[in-house]
CSV table of N, CA and C and ligand atoms in Angstrom, one decimal:
chain,number,residue,atom,x,y,z
A,385,MET,N,-86.9,302.8,186.7
A,385,MET,CA,-87.6,302.5,188.0
A,385,MET,C,-86.6,302.8,189.2
A,386,GLU,N,-87.2,303.4,190.2
A,386,GLU,CA,-86.4,303.8,191.4
A,386,GLU,C,-85.9,302.6,192.2
A,387,GLY,N,-85.0,302.8,193.1
A,387,GLY,CA,-84.5,301.8,193.9
A,387,GLY,C,-83.3,301.1,193.3
A,388,ARG,N,-82.6,300.3,194.1
A,388,ARG,CA,-81.4,299.6,193.6
A,388,ARG,C,-81.7,298.1,193.5
A,389,ASN,N,-81.2,297.4,192.5
A,389,ASN,CA,-81.3,296.0,192.4
A,389,ASN,C,-80.2,295.4,193.3
A,390,ARG,N,-80.6,294.9,194.5
A,390,ARG,CA,-79.7,294.4,195.5
A,390,ARG,C,-79.4,292.9,195.3
A,391,ARG,N,-78.4,292.4,196.0
A,391,ARG,CA,-78.1,291.0,196.0
A,391,ARG,C,-79.2,290.3,196.9
A,392,VAL,N,-79.8,289.2,196.3
A,392,VAL,CA,-80.7,288.4,197.1
A,392,VAL,C,-79.9,287.4,197.9
A,393,VAL,N,-80.0,287.4,199.2
A,393,VAL,CA,-79.1,286.4,200.0
A,393,VAL,C,-79.7,285.0,199.9
A,394,LEU,N,-78.9,284.1,200.0
A,394,LEU,CA,-79.3,282.7,199.8
A,394,LEU,C,-79.3,281.9,201.2
A,395,TYR,N,-79.9,280.8,201.1
A,395,TYR,CA,-80.0,279.9,202.2
A,395,TYR,C,-78.6,279.8,202.9
A,396,GLY,N,-78.6,280.0,204.2
A,396,GLY,CA,-77.3,280.0,204.9
A,396,GLY,C,-77.0,281.4,205.5
A,397,HIS,N,-77.6,282.4,204.9
A,397,HIS,CA,-77.4,283.8,205.4
A,397,HIS,C,-78.3,283.9,206.7
A,398,THR,N,-77.7,284.6,207.7
A,398,THR,CA,-78.4,284.6,209.0
A,398,THR,C,-79.7,285.5,208.9
A,399,ALA,N,-79.8,286.4,208.0
A,399,ALA,CA,-81.0,287.3,207.9
A,399,ALA,C,-82.2,286.4,207.6
A,400,LEU,N,-82.0,285.3,206.9
A,400,LEU,CA,-83.2,284.4,206.6
A,400,LEU,C,-83.7,283.7,207.8
A,401,ARG,N,-82.9,283.6,208.8
A,401,ARG,CA,-83.3,282.9,210.0
A,401,ARG,C,-83.6,283.9,211.2
A,402,THR,N,-83.7,285.1,210.8
A,402,THR,CA,-84.0,286.2,211.9
A,402,THR,C,-85.4,286.7,211.7
A,403,ARG,N,-86.1,286.8,212.9
A,403,ARG,CA,-87.4,287.4,212.9
A,403,ARG,C,-87.3,288.9,212.6
A,404,ALA,N,-88.0,289.4,211.6
A,404,ALA,CA,-87.8,290.8,211.2
A,404,ALA,C,-88.6,291.7,212.3
A,405,ARG,N,-88.0,292.8,212.5
A,405,ARG,CA,-88.5,293.8,213.5
A,405,ARG,C,-89.6,294.6,212.9
A,406,PRO,N,-90.7,294.9,213.7
A,406,PRO,CA,-91.8,295.7,213.2
A,406,PRO,C,-91.2,297.1,212.9
A,407,VAL,N,-91.8,297.7,211.9
A,407,VAL,CA,-91.5,299.1,211.5
A,407,VAL,C,-92.2,300.1,212.5
A,408,THR,N,-91.5,301.1,213.0
A,408,THR,CA,-92.2,302.0,213.9
A,408,THR,C,-92.2,303.4,213.3
A,409,VAL,N,-91.3,303.7,212.4
A,409,VAL,CA,-91.4,305.0,211.7
A,409,VAL,C,-91.2,304.8,210.2
A,410,ILE,N,-92.0,305.6,209.4
A,410,ILE,CA,-91.9,305.6,208.0
A,410,ILE,C,-91.0,306.8,207.6
A,411,ASP,N,-89.7,306.5,207.4
A,411,ASP,CA,-88.8,307.6,207.1
A,411,ASP,C,-88.1,307.4,205.8
A,412,ASP,N,-87.1,308.2,205.4
A,412,ASP,CA,-86.4,308.0,204.1
A,412,ASP,C,-85.7,306.7,204.0
A,413,ASP,N,-85.1,306.3,205.1
A,413,ASP,CA,-84.4,305.0,205.1
A,413,ASP,C,-85.3,303.9,204.7
A,414,LEU,N,-86.5,303.9,205.3
A,414,LEU,CA,-87.5,302.8,205.0
A,414,LEU,C,-88.0,303.0,203.6
A,415,ARG,N,-88.2,304.2,203.1
A,415,ARG,CA,-88.7,304.4,201.8
A,415,ARG,C,-87.7,303.9,200.8
A,416,ARG,N,-86.4,304.1,201.1
A,416,ARG,CA,-85.3,303.6,200.2
A,416,ARG,C,-85.3,302.1,200.2
A,417,LEU,N,-85.5,301.5,201.4
A,417,LEU,CA,-85.5,300.0,201.5
A,417,LEU,C,-86.7,299.5,200.7
A,418,LEU,N,-87.9,300.1,200.7
A,418,LEU,CA,-89.0,299.6,200.0
A,418,LEU,C,-88.8,299.7,198.5
A,419,ALA,N,-88.2,300.8,198.1
A,419,ALA,CA,-87.9,301.0,196.6
A,419,ALA,C,-86.9,299.9,196.2
A,420,ASP,N,-85.9,299.6,197.0
A,420,ASP,CA,-84.9,298.5,196.7
A,420,ASP,C,-85.6,297.2,196.6
A,421,LEU,N,-86.6,296.9,197.5
A,421,LEU,CA,-87.3,295.6,197.5
A,421,LEU,C,-88.1,295.5,196.2
A,422,ARG,N,-88.8,296.5,195.9
A,422,ARG,CA,-89.6,296.4,194.6
A,422,ARG,C,-88.7,296.2,193.4
A,423,ARG,N,-87.7,297.0,193.3
A,423,ARG,CA,-86.8,297.0,192.2
A,423,ARG,C,-86.1,295.6,192.1
A,424,THR,N,-85.6,295.1,193.2
A,424,THR,CA,-84.9,293.8,193.2
A,424,THR,C,-85.9,292.7,192.8
A,425,MET,N,-87.1,292.7,193.4
A,425,MET,CA,-88.1,291.7,193.0
A,425,MET,C,-88.4,291.7,191.5
A,426,VAL,N,-88.6,292.9,190.9
A,426,VAL,CA,-88.9,293.0,189.5
A,426,VAL,C,-87.7,292.5,188.7
A,427,GLU,N,-86.5,293.0,189.0
A,427,GLU,CA,-85.3,292.7,188.2
A,427,GLU,C,-85.0,291.2,188.2
A,428,GLN,N,-85.3,290.6,189.4
A,428,GLN,CA,-84.9,289.2,189.5
A,428,GLN,C,-86.1,288.2,189.4
A,429,ASP,N,-87.2,288.8,188.8
A,429,ASP,CA,-88.4,288.0,188.5
A,429,ASP,C,-89.0,287.2,189.6
A,430,GLY,N,-89.1,287.9,190.8
A,430,GLY,CA,-89.8,287.3,191.9
A,430,GLY,C,-91.3,287.7,191.9
A,431,LEU,N,-92.1,286.9,192.5
A,431,LEU,CA,-93.5,287.3,192.6
A,431,LEU,C,-93.7,288.1,193.9
A,432,GLY,N,-92.7,287.8,194.8
A,432,GLY,CA,-92.7,288.6,196.1
A,432,GLY,C,-91.3,288.5,196.6
A,433,LEU,N,-91.0,289.4,197.5
A,433,LEU,CA,-89.7,289.5,198.1
A,433,LEU,C,-89.7,290.1,199.5
A,434,ALA,N,-89.2,289.4,200.5
A,434,ALA,CA,-89.2,289.9,201.9
A,434,ALA,C,-87.9,290.6,202.1
A,435,ALA,N,-87.9,291.6,203.0
A,435,ALA,CA,-86.8,292.4,203.4
A,435,ALA,C,-85.6,291.5,203.8
A,436,ASN,N,-85.9,290.4,204.5
A,436,ASN,CA,-84.8,289.5,205.0
A,436,ASN,C,-84.0,289.0,203.8
A,437,GLN,N,-84.6,288.9,202.6
A,437,GLN,CA,-83.9,288.4,201.5
A,437,GLN,C,-82.9,289.3,200.9
A,438,ILE,N,-83.0,290.6,201.3
A,438,ILE,CA,-81.9,291.5,200.9
A,438,ILE,C,-81.1,291.9,202.1
A,439,GLY,N,-81.2,291.0,203.1
A,439,GLY,CA,-80.3,291.1,204.3
A,439,GLY,C,-80.8,292.2,205.3
A,440,GLU,N,-82.1,292.6,205.2
A,440,GLU,CA,-82.6,293.6,206.1
A,440,GLU,C,-83.7,293.0,207.0
A,441,THR,N,-83.5,293.0,208.3
A,441,THR,CA,-84.5,292.4,209.1
A,441,THR,C,-85.6,293.4,209.5
A,442,THR,N,-86.3,293.9,208.6
A,442,THR,CA,-87.4,294.9,208.7
A,442,THR,C,-88.7,294.2,208.3
A,443,ARG,N,-89.8,294.4,209.0
A,443,ARG,CA,-91.0,293.7,208.6
A,443,ARG,C,-91.7,294.4,207.4
A,444,ALA,N,-91.3,294.0,206.3
A,444,ALA,CA,-91.9,294.5,205.0
A,444,ALA,C,-91.6,293.5,203.9
A,445,PHE,N,-92.6,293.4,203.0
A,445,PHE,CA,-92.3,292.6,201.8
A,445,PHE,C,-92.9,293.3,200.6
A,446,ALA,N,-92.4,292.9,199.4
A,446,ALA,CA,-92.9,293.4,198.1
A,446,ALA,C,-93.7,292.3,197.4
A,447,ILE,N,-94.7,292.7,196.6
A,447,ILE,CA,-95.5,291.8,195.8
A,447,ILE,C,-95.6,292.3,194.4
A,448,ASP,N,-95.5,291.5,193.4
A,448,ASP,CA,-95.7,291.9,192.1
A,448,ASP,C,-97.0,291.2,191.5
A,449,PRO,N,-98.1,292.0,191.6
A,449,PRO,CA,-99.4,291.4,191.1
A,449,PRO,C,-99.4,291.0,189.7
A,450,ARG,N,-98.4,291.6,188.9
A,450,ARG,CA,-98.4,291.3,187.5
A,450,ARG,C,-98.0,289.8,187.3
A,451,GLY,N,-97.4,289.2,188.3
A,451,GLY,CA,-97.1,287.8,188.2
A,451,GLY,C,-98.4,286.9,188.2
A,452,ALA,N,-99.5,287.5,188.6
A,452,ALA,CA,-100.8,286.8,188.5
A,452,ALA,C,-101.6,287.4,187.5
A,453,ASP,N,-101.0,288.1,186.5
A,453,ASP,CA,-101.7,288.8,185.4
A,453,ASP,C,-102.7,289.9,185.9
A,454,VAL,N,-102.4,290.4,187.1
A,454,VAL,CA,-103.2,291.5,187.6
A,454,VAL,C,-102.6,292.8,187.1
A,455,ASP,N,-103.3,293.7,186.5
A,455,ASP,CA,-102.7,294.9,185.9
A,455,ASP,C,-102.6,296.0,186.9
A,456,SER,N,-101.7,295.7,187.9
A,456,SER,CA,-101.4,296.8,188.8
A,456,SER,C,-99.9,296.8,189.2
A,457,ARG,N,-99.4,297.8,189.7
A,457,ARG,CA,-98.0,298.0,190.0
A,457,ARG,C,-97.5,297.2,191.2
A,458,PRO,N,-96.3,296.9,191.2
A,458,PRO,CA,-95.7,296.2,192.4
A,458,PRO,C,-95.9,297.1,193.6
A,459,TYR,N,-96.1,296.6,194.8
A,459,TYR,CA,-96.3,297.4,196.0
A,459,TYR,C,-95.7,296.6,197.2
A,460,CYS,N,-95.5,297.4,198.3
A,460,CYS,CA,-95.0,296.8,199.5
A,460,CYS,C,-96.0,296.8,200.6
A,461,VAL,N,-95.9,295.9,201.5
A,461,VAL,CA,-96.8,295.9,202.7
A,461,VAL,C,-95.8,295.9,203.9
A,462,ILE,N,-96.1,296.8,204.9
A,462,ILE,CA,-95.3,296.9,206.1
A,462,ILE,C,-96.1,296.3,207.3
A,463,ASN,N,-95.4,295.6,208.2
A,463,ASN,CA,-96.0,295.0,209.3
A,463,ASN,C,-97.2,294.1,209.0
A,464,PRO,N,-97.1,293.3,208.0
A,464,PRO,CA,-98.2,292.5,207.6
A,464,PRO,C,-98.6,291.5,208.7
A,465,GLU,N,-99.9,291.2,208.8
A,465,GLU,CA,-100.5,290.2,209.7
A,465,GLU,C,-101.6,289.5,209.0
A,466,VAL,N,-101.8,288.2,209.2
A,466,VAL,CA,-102.9,287.5,208.7
A,466,VAL,C,-104.1,287.7,209.5
A,467,VAL,N,-105.2,288.1,208.8
A,467,VAL,CA,-106.5,288.3,209.5
A,467,VAL,C,-107.4,287.1,209.3
A,468,ALA,N,-107.4,286.5,208.2
A,468,ALA,CA,-108.2,285.3,207.9
A,468,ALA,C,-107.7,284.5,206.8
A,469,THR,N,-108.0,283.2,206.8
A,469,THR,CA,-107.6,282.3,205.7
A,469,THR,C,-108.8,281.4,205.4
A,470,GLU,N,-108.8,280.8,204.2
A,470,GLU,CA,-109.9,279.9,203.8
A,470,GLU,C,-109.4,278.9,202.8
A,471,GLY,N,-109.9,277.7,203.0
A,471,GLY,CA,-109.6,276.7,202.0
A,471,GLY,C,-108.1,276.2,202.0
A,472,GLU,N,-107.8,275.3,201.1
A,472,GLU,CA,-106.4,274.8,201.0
A,472,GLU,C,-106.2,274.4,199.5
A,473,LEU,N,-104.9,274.7,199.1
A,473,LEU,CA,-104.5,274.3,197.7
A,473,LEU,C,-103.1,273.8,197.8
A,474,GLU,N,-102.8,272.8,197.0
A,474,GLU,CA,-101.4,272.3,196.9
A,474,GLU,C,-100.9,272.8,195.6
A,475,ARG,N,-99.7,273.5,195.7
A,475,ARG,CA,-99.1,274.1,194.5
A,475,ARG,C,-97.6,274.0,194.7
A,476,GLU,N,-96.9,274.1,193.6
A,476,GLU,CA,-95.5,274.1,193.6
A,476,GLU,C,-95.0,275.5,194.0
A,477,GLU,N,-94.0,275.6,194.9
A,477,GLU,CA,-93.6,276.8,195.4
A,477,GLU,C,-92.0,276.9,195.3
A,478,GLY,N,-91.5,278.0,194.9
A,478,GLY,CA,-90.1,278.2,194.9
A,478,GLY,C,-89.7,279.5,195.6
A,479,CYS,N,-88.4,279.8,195.7
A,479,CYS,CA,-87.9,280.9,196.5
A,479,CYS,C,-86.6,281.4,195.9
A,480,LEU,N,-86.5,282.7,195.7
A,480,LEU,CA,-85.2,283.3,195.2
A,480,LEU,C,-84.0,283.0,196.1
A,481,SER,N,-84.2,282.7,197.4
A,481,SER,CA,-83.1,282.4,198.3
A,481,SER,C,-82.8,280.9,198.3
A,482,LEU,N,-83.6,280.1,197.6
A,482,LEU,CA,-83.4,278.7,197.5
A,482,LEU,C,-83.4,278.2,196.0
A,483,PRO,N,-82.4,278.8,195.2
A,483,PRO,CA,-82.5,278.5,193.8
A,483,PRO,C,-82.4,277.0,193.5
A,484,GLY,N,-83.3,276.6,192.5
A,484,GLY,CA,-83.3,275.2,192.1
A,484,GLY,C,-84.2,274.3,192.9
A,485,ILE,N,-84.8,274.9,194.0
A,485,ILE,CA,-85.7,274.1,194.8
A,485,ILE,C,-87.2,274.4,194.6
A,486,TRP,N,-88.0,273.5,194.2
A,486,TRP,CA,-89.4,273.6,194.0
A,486,TRP,C,-90.1,272.5,194.8
A,487,GLU,N,-91.0,272.9,195.6
A,487,GLU,CA,-91.7,271.9,196.4
A,487,GLU,C,-93.2,272.1,196.4
A,488,VAL,N,-93.9,271.0,196.3
A,488,VAL,CA,-95.4,271.2,196.4
A,488,VAL,C,-95.8,271.3,197.8
A,489,LEU,N,-96.5,272.4,198.2
A,489,LEU,CA,-96.9,272.6,199.5
A,489,LEU,C,-98.4,273.0,199.6
A,490,PRO,N,-99.0,272.6,200.7
A,490,PRO,CA,-100.4,273.1,200.9
A,490,PRO,C,-100.4,274.5,201.5
A,491,ARG,N,-101.2,275.3,201.0
A,491,ARG,CA,-101.4,276.7,201.6
A,491,ARG,C,-102.9,277.0,201.5
A,492,PRO,N,-103.3,277.9,202.4
A,492,PRO,CA,-104.7,278.4,202.2
A,492,PRO,C,-104.9,279.0,200.8
A,493,GLU,N,-106.2,278.8,200.3
A,493,GLU,CA,-106.5,279.2,199.0
A,493,GLU,C,-106.8,280.7,199.0
A,494,LEU,N,-107.4,281.2,200.1
A,494,LEU,CA,-107.7,282.6,200.2
A,494,LEU,C,-107.1,283.2,201.5
A,495,VAL,N,-106.6,284.4,201.4
A,495,VAL,CA,-106.0,285.0,202.6
A,495,VAL,C,-106.4,286.4,202.7
A,496,ARG,N,-106.6,286.9,203.9
A,496,ARG,CA,-106.8,288.3,204.1
A,496,ARG,C,-105.7,288.8,205.1
A,497,ILE,N,-105.0,289.8,204.7
A,497,ILE,CA,-103.9,290.3,205.6
A,497,ILE,C,-104.2,291.8,205.8
A,498,ARG,N,-103.6,292.3,206.9
A,498,ARG,CA,-103.6,293.7,207.1
A,498,ARG,C,-102.2,294.2,207.5
A,499,GLY,N,-102.0,295.5,207.2
A,499,GLY,CA,-100.7,296.0,207.5
A,499,GLY,C,-100.7,297.5,207.1
A,500,LEU,N,-99.6,298.1,206.8
A,500,LEU,CA,-99.5,299.5,206.4
A,500,LEU,C,-99.0,299.5,204.9
A,501,ASP,N,-99.5,300.5,204.2
A,501,ASP,CA,-99.0,300.7,202.8
A,501,ASP,C,-97.7,301.6,202.9
A,502,GLU,N,-97.2,301.9,201.8
A,502,GLU,CA,-95.9,302.6,201.8
A,502,GLU,C,-96.0,304.1,202.4
A,503,THR,N,-97.2,304.6,202.5
A,503,THR,CA,-97.3,305.9,203.1
A,503,THR,C,-97.6,305.8,204.6
A,504,GLY,N,-97.8,304.6,205.1
A,504,GLY,CA,-98.1,304.4,206.5
A,504,GLY,C,-99.5,304.2,206.8
A,505,ALA,N,-100.4,304.3,205.8
A,505,ALA,CA,-101.8,304.1,206.0
A,505,ALA,C,-102.2,302.6,206.2
A,506,GLU,N,-103.2,302.4,207.0
A,506,GLU,CA,-103.6,301.0,207.3
A,506,GLU,C,-104.3,300.5,206.0
A,507,VAL,N,-104.0,299.2,205.7
A,507,VAL,CA,-104.6,298.6,204.5
A,507,VAL,C,-105.0,297.2,204.9
A,508,GLU,N,-106.1,296.7,204.3
A,508,GLU,CA,-106.5,295.3,204.3
A,508,GLU,C,-106.5,294.8,202.9
A,509,LEU,N,-105.9,293.7,202.7
A,509,LEU,CA,-105.8,293.1,201.3
A,509,LEU,C,-106.2,291.7,201.3
A,510,GLU,N,-107.0,291.4,200.3
A,510,GLU,CA,-107.5,290.0,200.1
A,510,GLU,C,-106.9,289.4,198.9
A,511,ALA,N,-106.4,288.2,198.9
A,511,ALA,CA,-105.9,287.6,197.7
A,511,ALA,C,-106.2,286.1,197.7
A,512,SER,N,-106.2,285.6,196.4
A,512,SER,CA,-106.4,284.1,196.2
A,512,SER,C,-105.2,283.6,195.4
A,513,GLY,N,-105.2,282.3,195.2
A,513,GLY,CA,-104.3,281.7,194.3
A,513,GLY,C,-102.8,282.0,194.6
A,514,ILE,N,-102.1,282.3,193.5
A,514,ILE,CA,-100.6,282.5,193.7
A,514,ILE,C,-100.3,283.8,194.5
A,515,ILE,N,-101.1,284.8,194.5
A,515,ILE,CA,-100.8,286.0,195.3
A,515,ILE,C,-101.0,285.6,196.8
A,516,ALA,N,-102.1,284.9,197.1
A,516,ALA,CA,-102.3,284.5,198.5
A,516,ALA,C,-101.1,283.7,199.0
A,517,ARG,N,-100.6,282.8,198.1
A,517,ARG,CA,-99.5,282.0,198.5
A,517,ARG,C,-98.2,282.8,198.7
A,518,ALA,N,-98.1,283.9,197.8
A,518,ALA,CA,-96.9,284.8,197.9
A,518,ALA,C,-97.0,285.5,199.3
A,519,PHE,N,-98.2,286.0,199.7
A,519,PHE,CA,-98.3,286.7,200.9
A,519,PHE,C,-97.8,285.8,202.1
A,520,LEU,N,-98.3,284.6,202.1
A,520,LEU,CA,-98.0,283.6,203.2
A,520,LEU,C,-96.5,283.2,203.1
A,521,HIS,N,-96.0,283.1,201.9
A,521,HIS,CA,-94.5,282.8,201.8
A,521,HIS,C,-93.7,283.9,202.3
A,522,GLU,N,-94.0,285.2,202.0
A,522,GLU,CA,-93.2,286.3,202.5
A,522,GLU,C,-93.4,286.5,204.0
A,523,LEU,N,-94.6,286.3,204.5
A,523,LEU,CA,-94.8,286.3,205.9
A,523,LEU,C,-93.9,285.3,206.7
A,524,ASP,N,-93.8,284.1,206.1
A,524,ASP,CA,-92.9,283.1,206.7
A,524,ASP,C,-91.5,283.7,206.8
A,525,HIS,N,-91.0,284.3,205.7
A,525,HIS,CA,-89.7,285.0,205.7
A,525,HIS,C,-89.5,285.9,206.8
A,526,LEU,N,-90.5,286.8,207.0
A,526,LEU,CA,-90.5,287.8,208.1
A,526,LEU,C,-90.4,287.1,209.5
A,527,ASN,N,-90.8,285.9,209.6
A,527,ASN,CA,-90.7,285.2,210.8
A,527,ASN,C,-89.5,284.3,210.9
A,528,GLY,N,-88.6,284.4,209.9
A,528,GLY,CA,-87.4,283.6,209.9
A,528,GLY,C,-87.6,282.2,209.4
A,529,GLN,N,-88.7,282.0,208.7
A,529,GLN,CA,-89.1,280.6,208.2
A,529,GLN,C,-88.9,280.5,206.7
A,530,LEU,N,-88.6,279.3,206.3
A,530,LEU,CA,-88.4,279.1,204.8
A,530,LEU,C,-89.3,277.9,204.4
A,531,LEU,N,-89.5,277.8,203.1
A,531,LEU,CA,-90.5,276.8,202.6
A,531,LEU,C,-90.0,275.4,202.9
A,532,ILE,N,-88.7,275.2,203.0
A,532,ILE,CA,-88.2,273.9,203.3
A,532,ILE,C,-88.6,273.4,204.8
A,533,ASP,N,-89.0,274.4,205.6
A,533,ASP,CA,-89.4,274.0,207.0
A,533,ASP,C,-90.8,273.4,206.9
A,534,ARG,N,-91.5,273.5,205.8
A,534,ARG,CA,-92.8,273.0,205.6
A,534,ARG,C,-92.9,271.7,204.9
A,535,VAL,N,-91.7,271.1,204.6
A,535,VAL,CA,-91.8,269.8,203.9
A,535,VAL,C,-91.5,268.7,205.0
A,536,GLY,N,-91.9,267.5,204.7
A,536,GLY,CA,-91.7,266.4,205.6
A,536,GLY,C,-90.2,266.0,205.7
A,537,PRO,N,-89.8,265.2,206.8
A,537,PRO,CA,-88.4,264.9,207.0
A,537,PRO,C,-87.8,264.1,205.9
A,538,THR,N,-88.6,263.2,205.2
A,538,THR,CA,-88.0,262.4,204.1
A,538,THR,C,-87.6,263.3,203.0
A,539,ARG,N,-88.5,264.2,202.6
A,539,ARG,CA,-88.3,265.1,201.5
A,539,ARG,C,-87.1,266.1,201.9
A,540,ARG,N,-87.1,266.5,203.1
A,540,ARG,CA,-86.0,267.4,203.6
A,540,ARG,C,-84.7,266.7,203.5
A,541,GLY,N,-84.7,265.4,203.8
A,541,GLY,CA,-83.4,264.6,203.7
A,541,GLY,C,-82.9,264.6,202.3
A,542,LEU,N,-83.9,264.4,201.3
A,542,LEU,CA,-83.5,264.4,199.9
A,542,LEU,C,-82.9,265.7,199.4
A,543,LEU,N,-83.3,266.8,200.1
A,543,LEU,CA,-82.9,268.1,199.7
A,543,LEU,C,-81.5,268.5,200.3
A,544,ALA,N,-81.0,267.7,201.2
A,544,ALA,CA,-79.8,268.1,202.0
A,544,ALA,C,-78.6,268.4,201.1
A,545,GLY,N,-78.4,267.7,200.1
A,545,GLY,CA,-77.2,267.9,199.2
A,545,GLY,C,-77.4,269.3,198.5
A,546,LYS,N,-78.6,269.5,198.0
A,546,LYS,CA,-78.8,270.8,197.3
A,546,LYS,C,-78.7,272.0,198.2
A,547,LEU,N,-79.2,271.8,199.5
A,547,LEU,CA,-79.1,272.9,200.5
A,547,LEU,C,-77.6,273.2,200.8
A,548,ARG,N,-76.8,272.1,200.9
A,548,ARG,CA,-75.4,272.4,201.2
A,548,ARG,C,-74.7,273.2,200.0
A,549,GLU,N,-75.1,272.8,198.8
A,549,GLU,CA,-74.6,273.6,197.6
A,549,GLU,C,-74.9,275.0,197.7
A,550,ILE,N,-76.2,275.3,198.0
A,550,ILE,CA,-76.7,276.7,198.1
A,550,ILE,C,-75.9,277.4,199.2
A,551,GLU,N,-75.7,276.8,200.3
A,551,GLU,CA,-75.0,277.4,201.5
A,551,GLU,C,-73.6,277.7,201.0
A,552,ASP,N,-72.9,276.8,200.3
A,552,ASP,CA,-71.5,277.1,199.8
A,552,ASP,C,-71.5,278.3,198.9
A,553,ARG,N,-72.5,278.4,198.0
A,553,ARG,CA,-72.6,279.5,197.1
A,553,ARG,C,-72.8,280.8,197.9
A,554,GLU,N,-73.6,280.8,198.9
A,554,GLU,CA,-73.9,282.0,199.8
A,554,GLU,C,-72.6,282.4,200.4
A,555,ARG,N,-71.8,281.4,200.9
A,555,ARG,CA,-70.5,281.8,201.6
A,555,ARG,C,-69.6,282.4,200.6
A,556,GLN,N,-69.6,281.9,199.4
A,556,GLN,CA,-68.7,282.5,198.3
A,556,GLN,C,-69.1,283.9,197.9
A,557,GLU,N,-70.5,284.1,197.7
A,557,GLU,CA,-71.0,285.4,197.3
A,557,GLU,C,-70.8,286.4,198.4
A,558,CYS,N,-70.9,286.0,199.7
A,558,CYS,CA,-70.8,286.8,200.8
A,558,CYS,C,-69.4,287.3,201.0
A,559,GLY,N,-68.4,286.5,200.6
A,559,GLY,CA,-67.0,286.8,200.6
A,559,GLY,C,-66.5,286.4,202.0
B,1306,ZN,ZN1,-88.8,283.1,199.4
């Protein structure tokens, strides 16, 4: 598989709190980044991965539809935007940048997004269930948001110790 398996940055890294910049040109640098995103997501068993999570503040994310038993290959979406949502579902959600944290969060059940595919062509994608949740989770990343921002203050307080541990780990890995 093409691309490099990159380090996934953890809570505490500034890229996770930075709003990613829209892509304006599809060039070799971007294509390399997209290949790295797909490769890193697959190697590290993610259902999705946003560019911020490999330290790049570029508006793109990767999705692995095989995580939802859909028989198609991992792909990236560039400059994604939500067009419509429907319904609501509460499900447990985790994040490669927040290891060990799983929170039950409400998210729309169905979502339609639009953006560009890896060739720069406009695409509209509709998803339900865990893929819809992955789209919205990765969109949050591109806006500098994390799933812990969506939990209530009491729950957030209970996570404080774990978050500090993750931050320490990030400082060590970062060197
Ligand atoms: Zn995440």
